[in-house]
Short mmCIF file of C-alpha atoms in Angstrom, two decimals:
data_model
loop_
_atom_site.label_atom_id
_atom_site.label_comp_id
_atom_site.label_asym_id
_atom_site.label_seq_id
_atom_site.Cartn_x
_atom_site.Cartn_y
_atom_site.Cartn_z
CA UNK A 1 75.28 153.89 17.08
CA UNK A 2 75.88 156.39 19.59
CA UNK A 3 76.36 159.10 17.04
CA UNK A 4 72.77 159.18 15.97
CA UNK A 5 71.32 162.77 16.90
CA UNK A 6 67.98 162.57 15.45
CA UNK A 7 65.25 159.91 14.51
CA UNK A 8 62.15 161.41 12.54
CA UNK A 9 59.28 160.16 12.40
CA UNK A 10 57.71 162.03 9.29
CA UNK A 11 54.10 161.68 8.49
CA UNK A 12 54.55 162.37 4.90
CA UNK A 13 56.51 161.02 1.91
CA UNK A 14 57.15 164.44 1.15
CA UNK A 15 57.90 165.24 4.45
CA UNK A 16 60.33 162.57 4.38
CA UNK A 17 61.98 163.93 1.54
CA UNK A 18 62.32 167.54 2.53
CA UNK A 19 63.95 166.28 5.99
CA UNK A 20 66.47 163.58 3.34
CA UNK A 21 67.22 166.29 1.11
CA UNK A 22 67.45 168.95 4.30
CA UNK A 23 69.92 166.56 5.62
CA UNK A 24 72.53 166.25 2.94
CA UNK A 25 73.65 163.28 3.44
CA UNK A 26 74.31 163.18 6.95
CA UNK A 27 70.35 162.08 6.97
CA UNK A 28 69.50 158.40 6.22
CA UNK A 29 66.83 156.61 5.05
CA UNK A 30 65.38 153.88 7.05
CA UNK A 31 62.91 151.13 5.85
CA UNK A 32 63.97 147.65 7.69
CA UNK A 33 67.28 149.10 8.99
CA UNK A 34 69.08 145.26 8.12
CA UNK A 35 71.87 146.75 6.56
CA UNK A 36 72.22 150.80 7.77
CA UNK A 37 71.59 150.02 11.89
CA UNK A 38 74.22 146.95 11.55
CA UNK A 39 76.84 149.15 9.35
CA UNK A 40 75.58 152.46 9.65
CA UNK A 41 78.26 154.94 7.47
CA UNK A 42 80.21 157.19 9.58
CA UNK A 43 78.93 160.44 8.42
CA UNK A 44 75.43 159.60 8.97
CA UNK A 45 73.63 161.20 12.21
CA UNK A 46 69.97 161.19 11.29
CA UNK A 47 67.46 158.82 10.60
CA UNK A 48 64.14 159.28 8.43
CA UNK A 49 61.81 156.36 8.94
CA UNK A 50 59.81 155.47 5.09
CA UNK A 51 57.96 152.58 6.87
CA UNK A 52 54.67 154.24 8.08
CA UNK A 53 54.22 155.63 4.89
CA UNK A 54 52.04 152.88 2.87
CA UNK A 55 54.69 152.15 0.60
CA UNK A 56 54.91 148.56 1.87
CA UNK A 57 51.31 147.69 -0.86
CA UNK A 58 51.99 144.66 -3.42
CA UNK A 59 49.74 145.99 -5.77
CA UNK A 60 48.63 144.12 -9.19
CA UNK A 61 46.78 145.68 -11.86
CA UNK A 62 46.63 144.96 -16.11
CA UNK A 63 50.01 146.41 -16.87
CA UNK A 64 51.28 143.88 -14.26
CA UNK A 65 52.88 144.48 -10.48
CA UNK A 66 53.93 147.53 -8.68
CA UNK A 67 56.36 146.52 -5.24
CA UNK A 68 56.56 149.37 -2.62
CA UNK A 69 59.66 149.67 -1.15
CA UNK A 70 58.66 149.47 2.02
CA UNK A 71 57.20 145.91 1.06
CA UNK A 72 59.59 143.56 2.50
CA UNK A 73 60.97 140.24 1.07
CA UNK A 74 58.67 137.91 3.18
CA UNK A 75 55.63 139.73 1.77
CA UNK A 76 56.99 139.12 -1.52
CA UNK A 77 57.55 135.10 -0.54
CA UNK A 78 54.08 135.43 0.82
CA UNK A 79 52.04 137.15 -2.38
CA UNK A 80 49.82 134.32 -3.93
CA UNK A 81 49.72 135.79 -7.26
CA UNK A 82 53.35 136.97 -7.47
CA UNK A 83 54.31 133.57 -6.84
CA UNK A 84 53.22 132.94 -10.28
CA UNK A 85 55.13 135.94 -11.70
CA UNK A 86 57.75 134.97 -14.30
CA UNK A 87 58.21 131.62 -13.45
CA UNK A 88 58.65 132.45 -9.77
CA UNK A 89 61.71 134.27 -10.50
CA UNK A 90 60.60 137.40 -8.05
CA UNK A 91 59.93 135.04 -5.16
CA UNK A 92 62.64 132.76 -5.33
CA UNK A 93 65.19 135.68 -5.62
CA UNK A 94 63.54 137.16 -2.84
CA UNK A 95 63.33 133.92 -0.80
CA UNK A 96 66.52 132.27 -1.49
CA UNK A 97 68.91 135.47 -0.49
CA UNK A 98 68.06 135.57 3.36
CA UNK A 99 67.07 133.75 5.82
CA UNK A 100 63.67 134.24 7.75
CA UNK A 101 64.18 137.34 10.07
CA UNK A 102 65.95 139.17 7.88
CA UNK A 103 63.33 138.64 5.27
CA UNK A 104 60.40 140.00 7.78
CA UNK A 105 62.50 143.00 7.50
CA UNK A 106 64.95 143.74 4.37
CA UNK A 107 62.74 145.82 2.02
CA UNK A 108 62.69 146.17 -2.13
CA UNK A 109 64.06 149.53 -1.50
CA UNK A 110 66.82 148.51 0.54
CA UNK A 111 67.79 145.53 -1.67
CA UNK A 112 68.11 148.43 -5.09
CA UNK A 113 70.29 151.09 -2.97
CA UNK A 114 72.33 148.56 -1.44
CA UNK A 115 75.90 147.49 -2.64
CA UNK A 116 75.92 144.28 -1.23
CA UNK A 117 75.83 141.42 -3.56
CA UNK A 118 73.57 138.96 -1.00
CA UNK A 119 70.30 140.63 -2.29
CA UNK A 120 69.00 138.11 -5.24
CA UNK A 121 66.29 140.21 -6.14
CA UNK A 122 67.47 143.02 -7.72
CA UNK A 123 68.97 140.43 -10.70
CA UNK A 124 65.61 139.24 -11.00
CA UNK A 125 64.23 142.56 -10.96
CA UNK A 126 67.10 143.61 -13.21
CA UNK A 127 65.88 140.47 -15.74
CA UNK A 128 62.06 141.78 -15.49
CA UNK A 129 62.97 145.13 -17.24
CA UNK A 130 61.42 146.49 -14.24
CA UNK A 131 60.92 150.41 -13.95
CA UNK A 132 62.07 151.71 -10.19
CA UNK A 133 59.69 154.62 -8.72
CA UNK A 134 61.74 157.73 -7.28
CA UNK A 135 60.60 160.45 -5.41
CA UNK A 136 62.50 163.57 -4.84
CA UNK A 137 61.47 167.84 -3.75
CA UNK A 138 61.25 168.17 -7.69
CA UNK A 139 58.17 165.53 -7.65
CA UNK A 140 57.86 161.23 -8.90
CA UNK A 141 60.18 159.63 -11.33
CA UNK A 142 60.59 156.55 -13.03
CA UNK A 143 63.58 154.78 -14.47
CA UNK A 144 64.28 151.58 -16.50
CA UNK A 145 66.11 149.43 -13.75
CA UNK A 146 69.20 148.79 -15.94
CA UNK A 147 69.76 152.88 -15.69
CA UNK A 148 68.97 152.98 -12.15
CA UNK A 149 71.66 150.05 -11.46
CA UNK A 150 74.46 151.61 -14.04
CA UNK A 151 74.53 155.28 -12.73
CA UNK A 152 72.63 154.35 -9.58
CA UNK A 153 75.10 157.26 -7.31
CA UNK A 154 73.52 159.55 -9.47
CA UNK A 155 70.35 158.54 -8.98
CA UNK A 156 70.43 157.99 -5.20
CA UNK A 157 71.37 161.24 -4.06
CA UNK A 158 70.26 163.12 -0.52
CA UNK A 159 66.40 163.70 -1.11
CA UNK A 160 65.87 160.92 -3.59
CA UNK A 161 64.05 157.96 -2.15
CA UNK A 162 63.16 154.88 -4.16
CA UNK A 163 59.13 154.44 -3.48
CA UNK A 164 58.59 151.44 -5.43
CA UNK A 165 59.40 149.12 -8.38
CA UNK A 166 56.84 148.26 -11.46
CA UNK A 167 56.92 145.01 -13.20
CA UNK A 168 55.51 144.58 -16.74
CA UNK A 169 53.36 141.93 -17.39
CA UNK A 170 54.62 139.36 -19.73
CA UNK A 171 53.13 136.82 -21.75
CA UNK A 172 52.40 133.07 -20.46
CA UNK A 173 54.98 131.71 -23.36
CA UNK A 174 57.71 133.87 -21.38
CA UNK A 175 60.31 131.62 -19.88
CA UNK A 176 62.41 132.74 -17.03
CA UNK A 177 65.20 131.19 -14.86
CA UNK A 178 66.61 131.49 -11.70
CA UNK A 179 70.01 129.53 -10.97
CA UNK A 180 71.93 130.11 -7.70
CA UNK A 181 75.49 128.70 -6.67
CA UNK A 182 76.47 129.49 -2.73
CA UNK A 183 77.86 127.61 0.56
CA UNK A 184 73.93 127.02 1.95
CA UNK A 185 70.81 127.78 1.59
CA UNK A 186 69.64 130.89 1.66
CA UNK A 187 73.66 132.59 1.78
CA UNK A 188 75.05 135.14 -0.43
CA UNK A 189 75.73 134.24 -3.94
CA UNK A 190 78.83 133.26 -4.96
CA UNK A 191 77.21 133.65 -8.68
CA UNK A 192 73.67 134.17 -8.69
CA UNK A 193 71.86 133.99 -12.76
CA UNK A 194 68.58 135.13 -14.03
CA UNK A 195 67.39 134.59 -17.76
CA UNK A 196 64.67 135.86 -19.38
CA UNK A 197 63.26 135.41 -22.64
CA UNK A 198 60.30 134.57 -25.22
CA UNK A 199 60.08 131.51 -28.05
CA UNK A 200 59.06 133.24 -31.09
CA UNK A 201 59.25 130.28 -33.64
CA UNK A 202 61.74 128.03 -31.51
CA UNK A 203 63.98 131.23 -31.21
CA UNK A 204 65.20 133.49 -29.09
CA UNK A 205 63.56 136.86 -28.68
CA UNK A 206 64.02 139.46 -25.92
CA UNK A 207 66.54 137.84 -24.53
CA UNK A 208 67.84 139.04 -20.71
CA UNK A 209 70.78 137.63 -19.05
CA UNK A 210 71.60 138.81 -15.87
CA UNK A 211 74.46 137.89 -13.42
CA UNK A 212 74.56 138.78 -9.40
CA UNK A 213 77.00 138.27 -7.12
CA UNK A 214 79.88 139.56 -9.10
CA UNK A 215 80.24 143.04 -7.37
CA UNK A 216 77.98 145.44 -5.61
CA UNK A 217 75.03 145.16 -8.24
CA UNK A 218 73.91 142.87 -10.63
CA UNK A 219 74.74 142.88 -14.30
CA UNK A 220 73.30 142.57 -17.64
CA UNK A 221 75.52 140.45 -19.88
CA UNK A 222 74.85 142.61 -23.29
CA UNK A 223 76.99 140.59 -25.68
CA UNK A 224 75.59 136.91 -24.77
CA UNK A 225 71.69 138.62 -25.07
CA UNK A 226 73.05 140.16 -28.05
CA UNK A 227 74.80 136.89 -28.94
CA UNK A 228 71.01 135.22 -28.69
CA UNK A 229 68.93 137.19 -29.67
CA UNK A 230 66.92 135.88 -33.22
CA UNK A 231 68.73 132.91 -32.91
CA UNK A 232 67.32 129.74 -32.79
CA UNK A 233 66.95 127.71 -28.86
CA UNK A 234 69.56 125.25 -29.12
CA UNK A 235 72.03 124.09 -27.19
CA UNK A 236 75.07 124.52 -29.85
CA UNK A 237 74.05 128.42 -30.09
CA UNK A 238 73.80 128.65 -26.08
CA UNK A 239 77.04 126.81 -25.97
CA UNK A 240 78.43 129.44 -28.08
CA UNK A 241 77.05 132.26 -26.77
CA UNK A 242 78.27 131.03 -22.82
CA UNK A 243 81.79 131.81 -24.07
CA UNK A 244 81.17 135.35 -24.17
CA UNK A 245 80.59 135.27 -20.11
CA UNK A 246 83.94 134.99 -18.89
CA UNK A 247 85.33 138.06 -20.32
CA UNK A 248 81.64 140.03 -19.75
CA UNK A 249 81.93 139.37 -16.20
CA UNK A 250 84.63 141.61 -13.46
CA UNK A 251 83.68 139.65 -10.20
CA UNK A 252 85.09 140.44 -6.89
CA UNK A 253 86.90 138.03 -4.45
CA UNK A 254 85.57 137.43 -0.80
CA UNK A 255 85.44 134.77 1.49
CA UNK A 256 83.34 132.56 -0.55
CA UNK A 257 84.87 132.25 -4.00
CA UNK A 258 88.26 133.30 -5.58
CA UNK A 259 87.21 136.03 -8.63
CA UNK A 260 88.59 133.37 -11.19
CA UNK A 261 86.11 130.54 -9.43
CA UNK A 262 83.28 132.95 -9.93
CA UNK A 263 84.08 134.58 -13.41
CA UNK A 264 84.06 130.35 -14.55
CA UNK A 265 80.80 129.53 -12.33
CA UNK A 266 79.33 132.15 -14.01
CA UNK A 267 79.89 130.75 -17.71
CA UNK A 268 78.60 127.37 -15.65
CA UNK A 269 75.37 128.81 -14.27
CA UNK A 270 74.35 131.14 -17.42
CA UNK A 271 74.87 127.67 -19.43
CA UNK A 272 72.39 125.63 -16.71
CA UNK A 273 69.70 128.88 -16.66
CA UNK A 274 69.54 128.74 -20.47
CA UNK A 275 69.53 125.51 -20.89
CA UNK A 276 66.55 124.92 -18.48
CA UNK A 277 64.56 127.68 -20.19
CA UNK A 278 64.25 125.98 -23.70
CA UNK A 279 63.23 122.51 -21.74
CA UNK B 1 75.83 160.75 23.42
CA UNK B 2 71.95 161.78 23.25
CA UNK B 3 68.97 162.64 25.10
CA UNK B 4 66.89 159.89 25.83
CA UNK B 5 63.65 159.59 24.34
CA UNK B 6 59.80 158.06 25.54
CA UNK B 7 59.29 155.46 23.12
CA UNK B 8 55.81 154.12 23.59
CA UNK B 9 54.98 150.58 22.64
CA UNK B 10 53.06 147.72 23.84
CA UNK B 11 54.68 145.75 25.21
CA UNK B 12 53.49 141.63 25.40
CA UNK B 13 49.68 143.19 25.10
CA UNK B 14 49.94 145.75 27.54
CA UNK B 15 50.84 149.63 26.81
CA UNK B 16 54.33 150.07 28.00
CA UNK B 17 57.46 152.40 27.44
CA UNK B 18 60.94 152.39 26.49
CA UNK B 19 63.75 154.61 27.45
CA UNK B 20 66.33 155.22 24.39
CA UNK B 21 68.61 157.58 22.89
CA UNK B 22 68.10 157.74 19.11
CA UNK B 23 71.55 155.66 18.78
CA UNK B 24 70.46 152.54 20.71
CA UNK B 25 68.97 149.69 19.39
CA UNK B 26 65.79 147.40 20.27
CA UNK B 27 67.88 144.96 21.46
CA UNK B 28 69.59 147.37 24.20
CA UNK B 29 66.27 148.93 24.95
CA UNK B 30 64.76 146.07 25.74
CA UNK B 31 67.18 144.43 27.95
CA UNK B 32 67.18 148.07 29.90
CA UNK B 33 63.58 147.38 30.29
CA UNK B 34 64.89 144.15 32.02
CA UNK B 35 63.24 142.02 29.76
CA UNK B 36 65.84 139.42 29.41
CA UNK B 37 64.66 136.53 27.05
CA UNK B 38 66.24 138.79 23.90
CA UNK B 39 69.88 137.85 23.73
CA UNK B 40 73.41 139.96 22.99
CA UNK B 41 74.43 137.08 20.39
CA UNK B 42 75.69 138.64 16.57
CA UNK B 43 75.01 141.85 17.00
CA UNK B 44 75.03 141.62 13.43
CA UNK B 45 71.27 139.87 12.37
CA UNK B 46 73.10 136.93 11.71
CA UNK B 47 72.40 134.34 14.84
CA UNK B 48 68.77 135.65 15.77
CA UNK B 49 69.60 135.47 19.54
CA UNK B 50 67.63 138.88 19.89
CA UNK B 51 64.65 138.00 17.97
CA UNK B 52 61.38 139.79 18.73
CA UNK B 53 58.15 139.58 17.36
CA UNK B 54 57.34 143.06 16.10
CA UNK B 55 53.23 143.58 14.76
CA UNK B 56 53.29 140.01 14.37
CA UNK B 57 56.54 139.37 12.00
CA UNK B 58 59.77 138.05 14.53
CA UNK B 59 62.79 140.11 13.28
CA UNK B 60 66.48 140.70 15.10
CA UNK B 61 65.74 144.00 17.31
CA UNK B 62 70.00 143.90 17.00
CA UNK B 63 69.46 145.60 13.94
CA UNK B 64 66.56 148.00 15.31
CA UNK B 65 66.99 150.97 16.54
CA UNK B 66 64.18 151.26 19.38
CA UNK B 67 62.51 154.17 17.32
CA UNK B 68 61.52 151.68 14.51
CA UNK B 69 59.67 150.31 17.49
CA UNK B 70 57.64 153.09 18.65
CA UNK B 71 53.93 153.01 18.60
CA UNK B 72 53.95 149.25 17.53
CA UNK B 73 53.33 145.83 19.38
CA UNK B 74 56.37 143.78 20.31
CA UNK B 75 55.99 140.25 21.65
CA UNK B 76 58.56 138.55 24.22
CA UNK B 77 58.87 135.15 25.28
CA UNK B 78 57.93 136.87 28.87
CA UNK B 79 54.60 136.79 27.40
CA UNK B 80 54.31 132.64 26.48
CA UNK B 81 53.21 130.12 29.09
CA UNK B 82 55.00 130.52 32.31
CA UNK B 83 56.81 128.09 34.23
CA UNK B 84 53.73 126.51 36.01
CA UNK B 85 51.88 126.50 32.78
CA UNK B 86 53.84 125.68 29.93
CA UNK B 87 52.76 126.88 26.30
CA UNK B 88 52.32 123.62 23.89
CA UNK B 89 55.66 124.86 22.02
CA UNK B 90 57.85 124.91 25.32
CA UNK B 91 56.49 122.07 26.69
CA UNK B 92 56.75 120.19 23.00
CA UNK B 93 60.70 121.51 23.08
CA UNK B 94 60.85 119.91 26.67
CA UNK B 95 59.61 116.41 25.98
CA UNK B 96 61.60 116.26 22.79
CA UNK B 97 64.89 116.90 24.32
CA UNK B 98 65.44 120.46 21.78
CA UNK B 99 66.90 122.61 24.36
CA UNK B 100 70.94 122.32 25.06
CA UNK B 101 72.43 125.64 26.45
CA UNK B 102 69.21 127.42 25.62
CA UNK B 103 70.69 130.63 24.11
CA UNK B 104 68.99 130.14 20.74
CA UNK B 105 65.45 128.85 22.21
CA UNK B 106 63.68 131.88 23.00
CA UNK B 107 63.91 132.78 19.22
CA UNK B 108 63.12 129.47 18.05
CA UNK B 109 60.10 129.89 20.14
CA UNK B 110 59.42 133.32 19.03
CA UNK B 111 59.40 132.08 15.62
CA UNK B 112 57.52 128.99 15.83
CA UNK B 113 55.20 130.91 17.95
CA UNK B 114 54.95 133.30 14.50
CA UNK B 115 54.74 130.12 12.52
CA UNK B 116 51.68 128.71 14.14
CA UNK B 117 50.01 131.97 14.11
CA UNK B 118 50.22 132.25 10.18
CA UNK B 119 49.95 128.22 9.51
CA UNK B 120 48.74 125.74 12.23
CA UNK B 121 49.26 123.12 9.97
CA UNK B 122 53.38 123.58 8.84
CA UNK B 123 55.35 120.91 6.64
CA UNK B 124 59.06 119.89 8.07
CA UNK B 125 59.65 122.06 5.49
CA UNK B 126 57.71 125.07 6.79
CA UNK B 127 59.53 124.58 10.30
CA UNK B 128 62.57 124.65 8.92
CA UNK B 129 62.55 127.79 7.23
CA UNK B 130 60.89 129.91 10.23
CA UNK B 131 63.72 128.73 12.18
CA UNK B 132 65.91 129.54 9.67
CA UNK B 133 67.00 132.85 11.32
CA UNK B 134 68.42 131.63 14.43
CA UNK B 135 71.84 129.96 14.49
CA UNK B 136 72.00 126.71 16.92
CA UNK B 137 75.27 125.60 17.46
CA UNK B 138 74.32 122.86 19.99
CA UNK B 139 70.75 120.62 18.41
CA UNK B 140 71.89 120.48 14.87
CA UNK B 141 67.98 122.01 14.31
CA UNK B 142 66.29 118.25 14.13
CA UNK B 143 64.81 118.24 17.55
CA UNK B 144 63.73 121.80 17.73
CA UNK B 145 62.40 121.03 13.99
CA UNK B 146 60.30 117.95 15.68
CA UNK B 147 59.47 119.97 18.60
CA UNK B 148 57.65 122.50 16.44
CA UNK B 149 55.72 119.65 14.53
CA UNK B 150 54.55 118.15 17.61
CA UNK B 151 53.76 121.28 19.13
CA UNK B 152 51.16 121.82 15.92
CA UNK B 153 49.80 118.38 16.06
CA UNK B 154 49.04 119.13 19.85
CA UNK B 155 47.48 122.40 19.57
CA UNK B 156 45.46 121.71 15.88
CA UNK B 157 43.93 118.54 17.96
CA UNK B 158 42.71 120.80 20.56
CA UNK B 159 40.28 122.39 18.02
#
């Protein structure tokens, strides 16, 4: 880290945007610092700290949640009425992708910019049709989470900070699911799954299927929701529709699974997650 | 390399200052400052060996810089019992046999320590997953896991 010229301290969010977009790039943004202190990119030699800034609020209202992206992953484990959120599917993400100390600091902001597939709750964000909150010099922003993920380098640019994440509120018949393969508790995914959807007369409606763990951000598989969607919640059409996943899916190798062992645990786990959510 | 800055912090309750070029980490800081309980393990966030508790929440100052740490309260294991006066946790560890080579136990305190704070009255289950963040390669976690337990027995009976 000895190349790091300048830490600011800014006492502003748009403070802290002028200095980001000032910076061009060679300024970074710093909420938790889990990933950027550990493997801080060589062109970087500024810091702008976001975490005095009271975006760290877990805020629920009618329309449903609103995560700042300061909040970290604990507070998210921690929320009482979150908890209850789509079948859990915000906390468990959150909870079952790090261990404790790195939960007390990785941050919903951190987890959207980052490339690294270990952060669960982006796919369950990514299932919640959540909108992410950017601010930039030209003023606040928000975009569906499935546009922020697909062109999300030209979204993220020098001067654009995520500042939170909304969640819609859904209704009580909403089912979601959360199914996780990995070495251990709490480790990166070696396939990571969340489904979404609502019964509308023992059929599938609004169907969201979303795999993590693949590459550097999680995916919506488009032909299996399109696959399900209006028909009805049985096991013969969500065998059917889990043969779409293989070819859907482009996952990398690493250390824990082979790309072939995690395109066919993928087809495993979207099976299992859909399955469970028509019990 | 940089300047060094002031960084002003408290420091295990009292006000307190560290010395740090914009580059170093908490960890490094910290161990300028001589306080030696925070460990060189990972360097990466992955072992916990340099936990600290930072306004309240324990978190690997490996991956701080020492800015993040200005103006806020940081907690050391300088700061719990001493060695004529145990705290309940190290003298819990003690009696249960949960310290080997001792590299990991200042975190584990640190976090149980956190634990307590939040929820005197933890599951196995609870334990388990405060401690969580610090890699033990000599107890295989059971006896620190008991020591914890016991600890919260002990100090819940003294209210």
């Amino acid at each position: 880290m000895r190349r790091i010229e300048q830490f600011h301290h800014p006492r502003s969010l748009e403070e802290a945007v002028a200095l980001l977009a000032q910076g061009a790039g060679r300024a970074a943004v710093l909420a938790g610092g889990t990933e950027i202190v550990a493997r801080c990119p060589e062109n970087v030699t500024a810091f702008v700290d976001i975490s005095r800034l009271g975006l760290d609020v877990i805020d629920a209202d009618s329309d449903g949640y609103r995560l700042g992206a300061c909040a970290t992953l604990q507070q998210i484990v921690d929320h009482g009425r979150l908890r209850n959120y789509l079948e859990g599917i915000i906390w468990k993400t959150a909870f079952e992708s790090a261990t404790r100390f790195i939960r007390n600091a990785a941050t919903v902001g951190g987890n959207l910019v980052s490339s690294n597939p270990q952060w669960d709750l982006v796919a369950g964000l990514l299932a919640a049709d959540a909108a992410v909150v950017m601010q930039s010099p030209d003023g606040e922003r928000r975009i569906a989470i499935d546009e922020f993920l697909s062109r999300r380098e030209e979204h993220v640019t020098p001067g654009h900070v995520v500042t939170g994440v909304e969640l819609p509120r859904y209704t009580q018949q909403t089912r979601a699911v959360f199914e996780k393969l990995a070495r251990c508790a709490h480790d990166a995914p070696v396939v990571a799954v969340v489904a979404r959807w609502t019964p509308r007369e023992g059929r599938f409606e609004d169907v969201r299927v979303v795999v993590g763990g693949m590459g550097d951000r999680p995916q919506r598989l488009r032909l299996v929701e399109a696959d399900l969607e209006g028909r009805a919640a049985s096991r013969d059409e969500i065998e059917r529709a889990t043969a779409l996943v293989a070819d859907q899916v482009h996952p990398v190798a690493d250390v824990r699974a082979s790309a072939e062992y995690r395109a066919e645990m993928a087809a495993v786990l979207v099976r299992r997650a859909l399955l469970a959510a028509i019990q | 390399m940089s300047e060094k800055n002031f960084i002003p912090v408290t420091l295990n309750g009292a006000p307190d200052t560290l010395h740090a070029a914009p580059g170093e980490t908490l960890l490094e800081a910290l161990r300028a400052h001589h306080v030696h309980s925070v460990k060189h393990g990972c360097e990466t966030g992955e072992c916990g060996a340099c936990a600290v508790i930072v306004d309240g929440v324990t978190r690997a100052s490996c991956i701080m810089l020492a800015e993040q740490a200005r103006d806020r309260a940081l907690t050391t294991l300088e700061s719990i019992g001493s060695p004529d006066a145990l705290h309940p946790l190290q003298q819990a560890f003690v009696e249960t046999g949960a310290v080997q080579c001792g590299y990991c136990t200042p975190a584990m305190i640190l976090a149980a320590h956190e634990l307590l704070a939040k929820n005197p009255t933890p599951t196995q289950s609870d334990v388990q997953d405060a401690l969580s963040g610090t890699l033990c390669r000599c107890t295989g976690y059971v006896k620190p896991v008991n020591a914890v337990l016991k600890a919260a027995e002990k100090m819940a009976g003294k209210n």
